PDB file of C-alpha atoms (C1' of nucleotides) in Angstrom:
ATOM      1  CA  MET A  12      -6.935   0.907 -25.757  1.00  0.00           C
ATOM      2  CA  ASP A  13      -2.938   1.477 -26.342  1.00  0.00           C
ATOM      3  CA  ARG A  14      -0.419   1.421 -24.794  1.00  0.00           C
ATOM      4  CA  GLU A  15       0.015   5.942 -24.135  1.00  0.00           C
ATOM      5  CA  THR A  16      -3.676   5.854 -23.432  1.00  0.00           C
ATOM      6  CA  ARG A  17      -2.910   2.615 -20.472  1.00  0.00           C
ATOM      7  CA  MET A  18       0.020   4.465 -19.066  1.00  0.00           C
ATOM      8  CA  ARG A  19      -1.803   7.703 -19.394  1.00  0.00           C
ATOM      9  CA  ARG A  20      -4.778   6.126 -17.166  1.00  0.00           C
ATOM     10  CA  ILE A  21      -2.086   4.704 -14.540  1.00  0.00           C
ATOM     11  CA  ARG A  22      -0.302   7.706 -13.818  1.00  0.00           C
ATOM     12  CA  ASP A  23      -3.823   9.242 -13.813  1.00  0.00           C
ATOM     13  CA  THR A  24      -5.099   6.535 -11.124  1.00  0.00           C
ATOM     14  CA  ILE A  25      -2.377   7.000  -8.851  1.00  0.00           C
ATOM     15  CA  CYS A  26      -2.413  10.623  -9.068  1.00  0.00           C
ATOM     16  CA  ASP A  27      -5.901  10.744  -7.472  1.00  0.00           C
ATOM     17  CA  ILE A  28      -4.763   8.467  -4.381  1.00  0.00           C
ATOM     18  CA  PRO A  29      -4.867  10.116  -1.652  1.00  0.00           C
ATOM     19  CA  GLU A  30      -1.808  11.808   0.798  1.00  0.00           C
ATOM     20  CA  GLY A  31      -1.678   9.529   3.246  1.00  0.00           C
ATOM     21  CA  SER A  32      -3.454   6.178   1.862  1.00  0.00           C
ATOM     22  CA  VAL A  33      -1.791   3.730  -0.367  1.00  0.00           C
ATOM     23  CA  ALA A  34      -3.178   1.450  -3.105  1.00  0.00           C
ATOM     24  CA  SER A  35      -2.255  -1.634  -4.267  1.00  0.00           C
ATOM     25  CA  TYR A  36      -0.156  -2.238  -7.873  1.00  0.00           C
ATOM     26  CA  GLY A  37      -3.373  -4.156  -8.571  1.00  0.00           C
ATOM     27  CA  GLN A  38      -6.365  -2.123  -7.109  1.00  0.00           C
ATOM     28  CA  VAL A  39      -4.170   1.412  -9.399  1.00  0.00           C
ATOM     29  CA  ALA A  40      -5.090  -1.251 -12.130  1.00  0.00           C
ATOM     30  CA  GLU A  41      -8.462  -1.994 -12.043  1.00  0.00           C
ATOM     31  CA  ILE A  42     -10.046   1.774 -11.728  1.00  0.00           C
ATOM     32  CA  ALA A  43      -7.613   2.777 -14.190  1.00  0.00           C
ATOM     33  CA  GLY A  44      -9.689  -0.022 -16.298  1.00  0.00           C
ATOM     34  CA  ILE A  45      -7.155  -2.699 -16.784  1.00  0.00           C
ATOM     35  CA  PRO A  46      -8.140  -5.474 -15.071  1.00  0.00           C
ATOM     36  CA  ARG A  47      -5.192  -7.570 -14.590  1.00  0.00           C
ATOM     37  CA  GLY A  48      -2.565  -5.382 -14.837  1.00  0.00           C
ATOM     38  CA  ALA A  49      -0.156  -4.773 -12.027  1.00  0.00           C
ATOM     39  CA  ARG A  50       2.700  -5.787 -14.012  1.00  0.00           C
ATOM     40  CA  GLN A  51       1.777  -3.010 -16.276  1.00  0.00           C
ATOM     41  CA  VAL A  52       1.060  -0.258 -13.244  1.00  0.00           C
ATOM     42  CA  GLY A  53       4.897  -1.481 -12.248  1.00  0.00           C
ATOM     43  CA  TYR A  54       5.518  -1.181 -15.566  1.00  0.00           C
ATOM     44  CA  THR A  55       5.199   2.004 -16.076  1.00  0.00           C
ATOM     45  CA  LEU A  56       5.975   3.008 -13.706  1.00  0.00           C
ATOM     46  CA  ARG A  57       9.206   2.023 -13.633  1.00  0.00           C
ATOM     47  CA  ASN A  58       8.708   4.145 -17.232  1.00  0.00           C
ATOM     48  CA  LEU A  59       7.643   7.631 -16.418  1.00  0.00           C
ATOM     49  CA  PRO A  60       8.859   9.993 -17.086  1.00  0.00           C
ATOM     50  CA  GLU A  61      11.737  12.792 -16.272  1.00  0.00           C
ATOM     51  CA  GLY A  62       9.725  15.128 -13.619  1.00  0.00           C
ATOM     52  CA  HIS A  63       7.261  13.280 -13.019  1.00  0.00           C
ATOM     53  CA  GLY A  64       5.014  14.406 -10.486  1.00  0.00           C
ATOM     54  CA  VAL A  65       2.395  11.090  -9.834  1.00  0.00           C
ATOM     55  CA  PRO A  66       3.139   9.893  -6.028  1.00  0.00           C
ATOM     56  CA  TRP A  67       5.185   6.349  -7.206  1.00  0.00           C
ATOM     57  CA  HIS A  68       5.117   6.125  -3.460  1.00  0.00           C
ATOM     58  CA  ARG A  69       1.597   5.458  -2.514  1.00  0.00           C
ATOM     59  CA  VAL A  70       1.835   2.235  -4.596  1.00  0.00           C
ATOM     60  CA  VAL A  71       2.699  -1.779  -2.897  1.00  0.00           C
ATOM     61  CA  GLN A  72       2.474  -4.522  -2.897  1.00  0.00           C
ATOM     62  CA  SER A  73      -1.045  -6.490  -1.835  1.00  0.00           C
ATOM     63  CA  ALA A  74       0.294  -7.582   1.078  1.00  0.00           C
ATOM     64  CA  GLY A  75       0.905  -3.777   1.749  1.00  0.00           C
ATOM     65  CA  THR A  76       4.641  -4.296   1.972  1.00  0.00           C
ATOM     66  CA  ILE A  77       7.285  -2.326   0.103  1.00  0.00           C
ATOM     67  CA  ALA A  78       8.272  -3.736  -3.778  1.00  0.00           C
ATOM     68  CA  PHE A  79      12.320  -3.282  -3.389  1.00  0.00           C
ATOM     69  CA  ASP A  80      14.419  -4.563  -2.143  1.00  0.00           C
ATOM     70  CA  LYS A  81      15.091  -3.583   1.472  1.00  0.00           C
ATOM     71  CA  ASP A  82      18.344  -2.225   1.162  1.00  0.00           C
ATOM     72  CA  SER A  83      18.162  -0.498  -1.732  1.00  0.00           C
ATOM     73  CA  ARG A  84      18.143   3.524  -1.683  1.00  0.00           C
ATOM     74  CA  GLN A  85      14.254   3.109  -3.376  1.00  0.00           C
ATOM     75  CA  PHE A  86      13.058   1.203  -0.390  1.00  0.00           C
ATOM     76  CA  ARG A  87      13.667   3.662   2.327  1.00  0.00           C
ATOM     77  CA  THR A  88      12.812   6.981  -0.183  1.00  0.00           C
ATOM     78  CA  GLN A  89       8.836   5.754  -0.574  1.00  0.00           C
ATOM     79  CA  ARG A  90       9.527   4.410   3.267  1.00  0.00           C
ATOM     80  CA  ASP A  91      10.948   7.319   4.424  1.00  0.00           C
ATOM     81  CA  ARG A  92       7.951   9.831   2.235  1.00  0.00           C
ATOM     82  CA  LEU A  93       4.648   7.356   3.264  1.00  0.00           C
ATOM     83  CA  ARG A  94       5.942   8.306   6.932  1.00  0.00           C
ATOM     84  CA  ASP A  95       6.330  11.337   6.132  1.00  0.00           C
ATOM     85  CA  GLU A  96       2.760  11.564   4.981  1.00  0.00           C
ATOM     86  CA  GLY A  97       2.175   9.760   8.551  1.00  0.00           C
ATOM     87  CA  VAL A  98       1.332   6.720   7.103  1.00  0.00           C
ATOM     88  CA  ARG A  99       2.903   3.985   9.904  1.00  0.00           C
ATOM     89  CA  VAL A 100       5.642   1.688   8.319  1.00  0.00           C
ATOM     90  CA  THR A 101       6.599  -1.113   9.810  1.00  0.00           C
ATOM     91  CA  ASP A 102       9.419  -3.355   8.649  1.00  0.00           C
ATOM     92  CA  GLY A 103       8.654  -2.787   5.044  1.00  0.00           C
ATOM     93  CA  ARG A 104       5.479  -2.717   5.312  1.00  0.00           C
ATOM     94  CA  VAL A 105       2.300  -1.479   5.486  1.00  0.00           C
ATOM     95  CA  ASP A 106      -1.247  -2.333   7.571  1.00  0.00           C
ATOM     96  CA  MET A 107      -3.515  -2.156   4.345  1.00  0.00           C
ATOM     97  CA  ARG A 108      -6.751  -2.242   6.614  1.00  0.00           C
ATOM     98  CA  ARG A 109      -5.513   1.542   8.036  1.00  0.00           C
ATOM     99  CA  HIS A 110      -4.368   2.845   5.053  1.00  0.00           C
ATOM    100  CA  ARG A 111      -5.858   1.317   1.671  1.00  0.00           C
ATOM    101  CA  TRP A 112      -7.314   3.137  -0.086  1.00  0.00           C
ATOM    102  CA  GLN A 113     -11.001   4.146  -0.389  1.00  0.00           C
ATOM    103  CA  PRO A 114     -11.764   5.828  -4.097  1.00  0.00           C
ATOM    104  CA  VAL A 115     -16.397   5.759  -3.492  1.00  0.00           C
ATOM    105  CA  LEU A 116     -15.926   6.271   0.685  1.00  0.00           C
ATOM    106  CA  ASP A 117     -13.699   9.480  -0.047  1.00  0.00           C
ATOM    107  CA  GLU A 118     -16.950  10.492  -2.815  1.00  0.00           C
ATOM    108  CA  LEU A 119     -18.909   9.747   0.316  1.00  0.00           C
ATOM    109  CA  LEU A 120     -16.914  12.183   1.689  1.00  0.00           C
ATOM    110  CA  TRP A 121     -15.576  14.499   0.365  1.00  0.00           C
ATOM    111  CA  LYS A 122     -18.430  14.865  -2.690  1.00  0.00           C
ATOM    112  CA  PRO A 123     -21.531  17.047  -2.330  1.00  0.00           C
ATOM    113  CA  ASN A 124     -24.712  13.791  -1.803  1.00  0.00           C
ATOM    114  CA  PRO A 125     -27.724  15.372  -3.885  1.00  0.00           C
ATOM    115  CA  ALA A 126     -29.642  12.341  -1.564  1.00  0.00           C
ATOM    116  CA  TRP A 127     -28.750  15.371   1.730  1.00  0.00           C
ATOM    117  CA  ASP A 128     -30.345  18.522  -0.163  1.00  0.00           C
ATOM    118  CA  GLU A 129     -33.528  17.138   0.125  1.00  0.00           C
ATOM    119  CA  GLU A 130     -33.963  18.104   3.218  1.00  0.00           C
TER     120      GLU A 130
ATOM    121  C1'  DC B   5       7.446 -15.363 -34.509  1.00  0.00           C
ATOM    122  C1'  DT B   6       9.032 -16.756 -29.565  1.00  0.00           C
ATOM    123  C1'  DG B   7      11.104 -16.520 -26.021  1.00  0.00           C
ATOM    124  C1'  DA B   8      12.378 -13.871 -21.422  1.00  0.00           C
ATOM    125  C1'  DT B   9      11.015 -10.449 -17.599  1.00  0.00           C
ATOM    126  C1'  DG B  10       8.902  -8.392 -14.229  1.00  0.00           C
ATOM    127  C1'  DA B  11       8.126  -1.742  -8.848  1.00  0.00           C
ATOM    128  C1'  DC B  12       2.620  -8.565  -9.256  1.00  0.00           C
ATOM    129  C1'  DT B  13      -0.796 -12.007  -6.791  1.00  0.00           C
ATOM    130  C1'  DA B  14      -3.235 -15.673  -5.196  1.00  0.00           C
ATOM    131  C1'  DT B  15      -2.239 -20.179  -2.871  1.00  0.00           C
ATOM    132  C1'  DA B  16      -0.957 -23.951  -1.142  1.00  0.00           C
ATOM    133  C1'  DG B  17       2.071 -26.529   1.734  1.00  0.00           C
TER     134       DG B  17
ATOM    135  C1'  DC C   3       6.249 -15.413   7.879  1.00  0.00           C
ATOM    136  C1'  DC C   4       7.789 -18.005   4.343  1.00  0.00           C
ATOM    137  C1'  DT C   5       9.477 -20.190  -0.284  1.00  0.00           C
ATOM    138  C1'  DA C   6       7.324 -22.479  -4.542  1.00  0.00           C
ATOM    139  C1'  DT C   7       4.393 -22.348  -8.243  1.00  0.00           C
ATOM    140  C1'  DA C   8       1.111 -21.032 -11.599  1.00  0.00           C
ATOM    141  C1'  DG C   9      -0.990 -17.454 -13.451  1.00  0.00           C
ATOM    142  C1'  DC C  10      -0.927 -13.479 -15.691  1.00  0.00           C
ATOM    143  C1'  DC C  11       0.009  -9.953 -19.545  1.00  0.00           C
ATOM    144  C1'  DA C  12       2.716  -6.028 -22.322  1.00  0.00           C
ATOM    145  C1'  DT C  13       7.004  -5.442 -23.628  1.00  0.00           C
ATOM    146  C1'  DC C  14      11.530  -6.089 -24.907  1.00  0.00           C
ATOM    147  C1'  DA C  15      15.385  -8.758 -27.364  1.00  0.00           C
TER     148       DA C  15
END
DNA sequence: CTGATGACTATAG
DNA sequence: CCTATAGCCATCA
């Protein structure tokens, strides 16, 4: 798989994270079909093209902590954006048990399930 | 080719 | 909880 495809898949995956949810770098990588590619997610995010619409703020570390220094502007931007969508961020950390994105569950809730139409 | 890097992560103390 | 450490892996100089 080439670099462009990889970066595109990563961006697409992040765009699928619903508002109010977050995913870890590793989780994004895995869903994008790139096992052990957490660092590549970080790389991709660091190099997002100008004017992208990628909701990068919904990506946090596996423990729920924001990856930036607490005194950086990026930290504050991410924290504020998350709060704006209803995600509670305490001391730079998100409660993953509550906000971790669960793609499979989303499908069950949003996609029409054939089995349910069978009487 | 080689070594350094980093928006990562799991594990041990 | 925090630090250290060792894997990890595409990029870059």
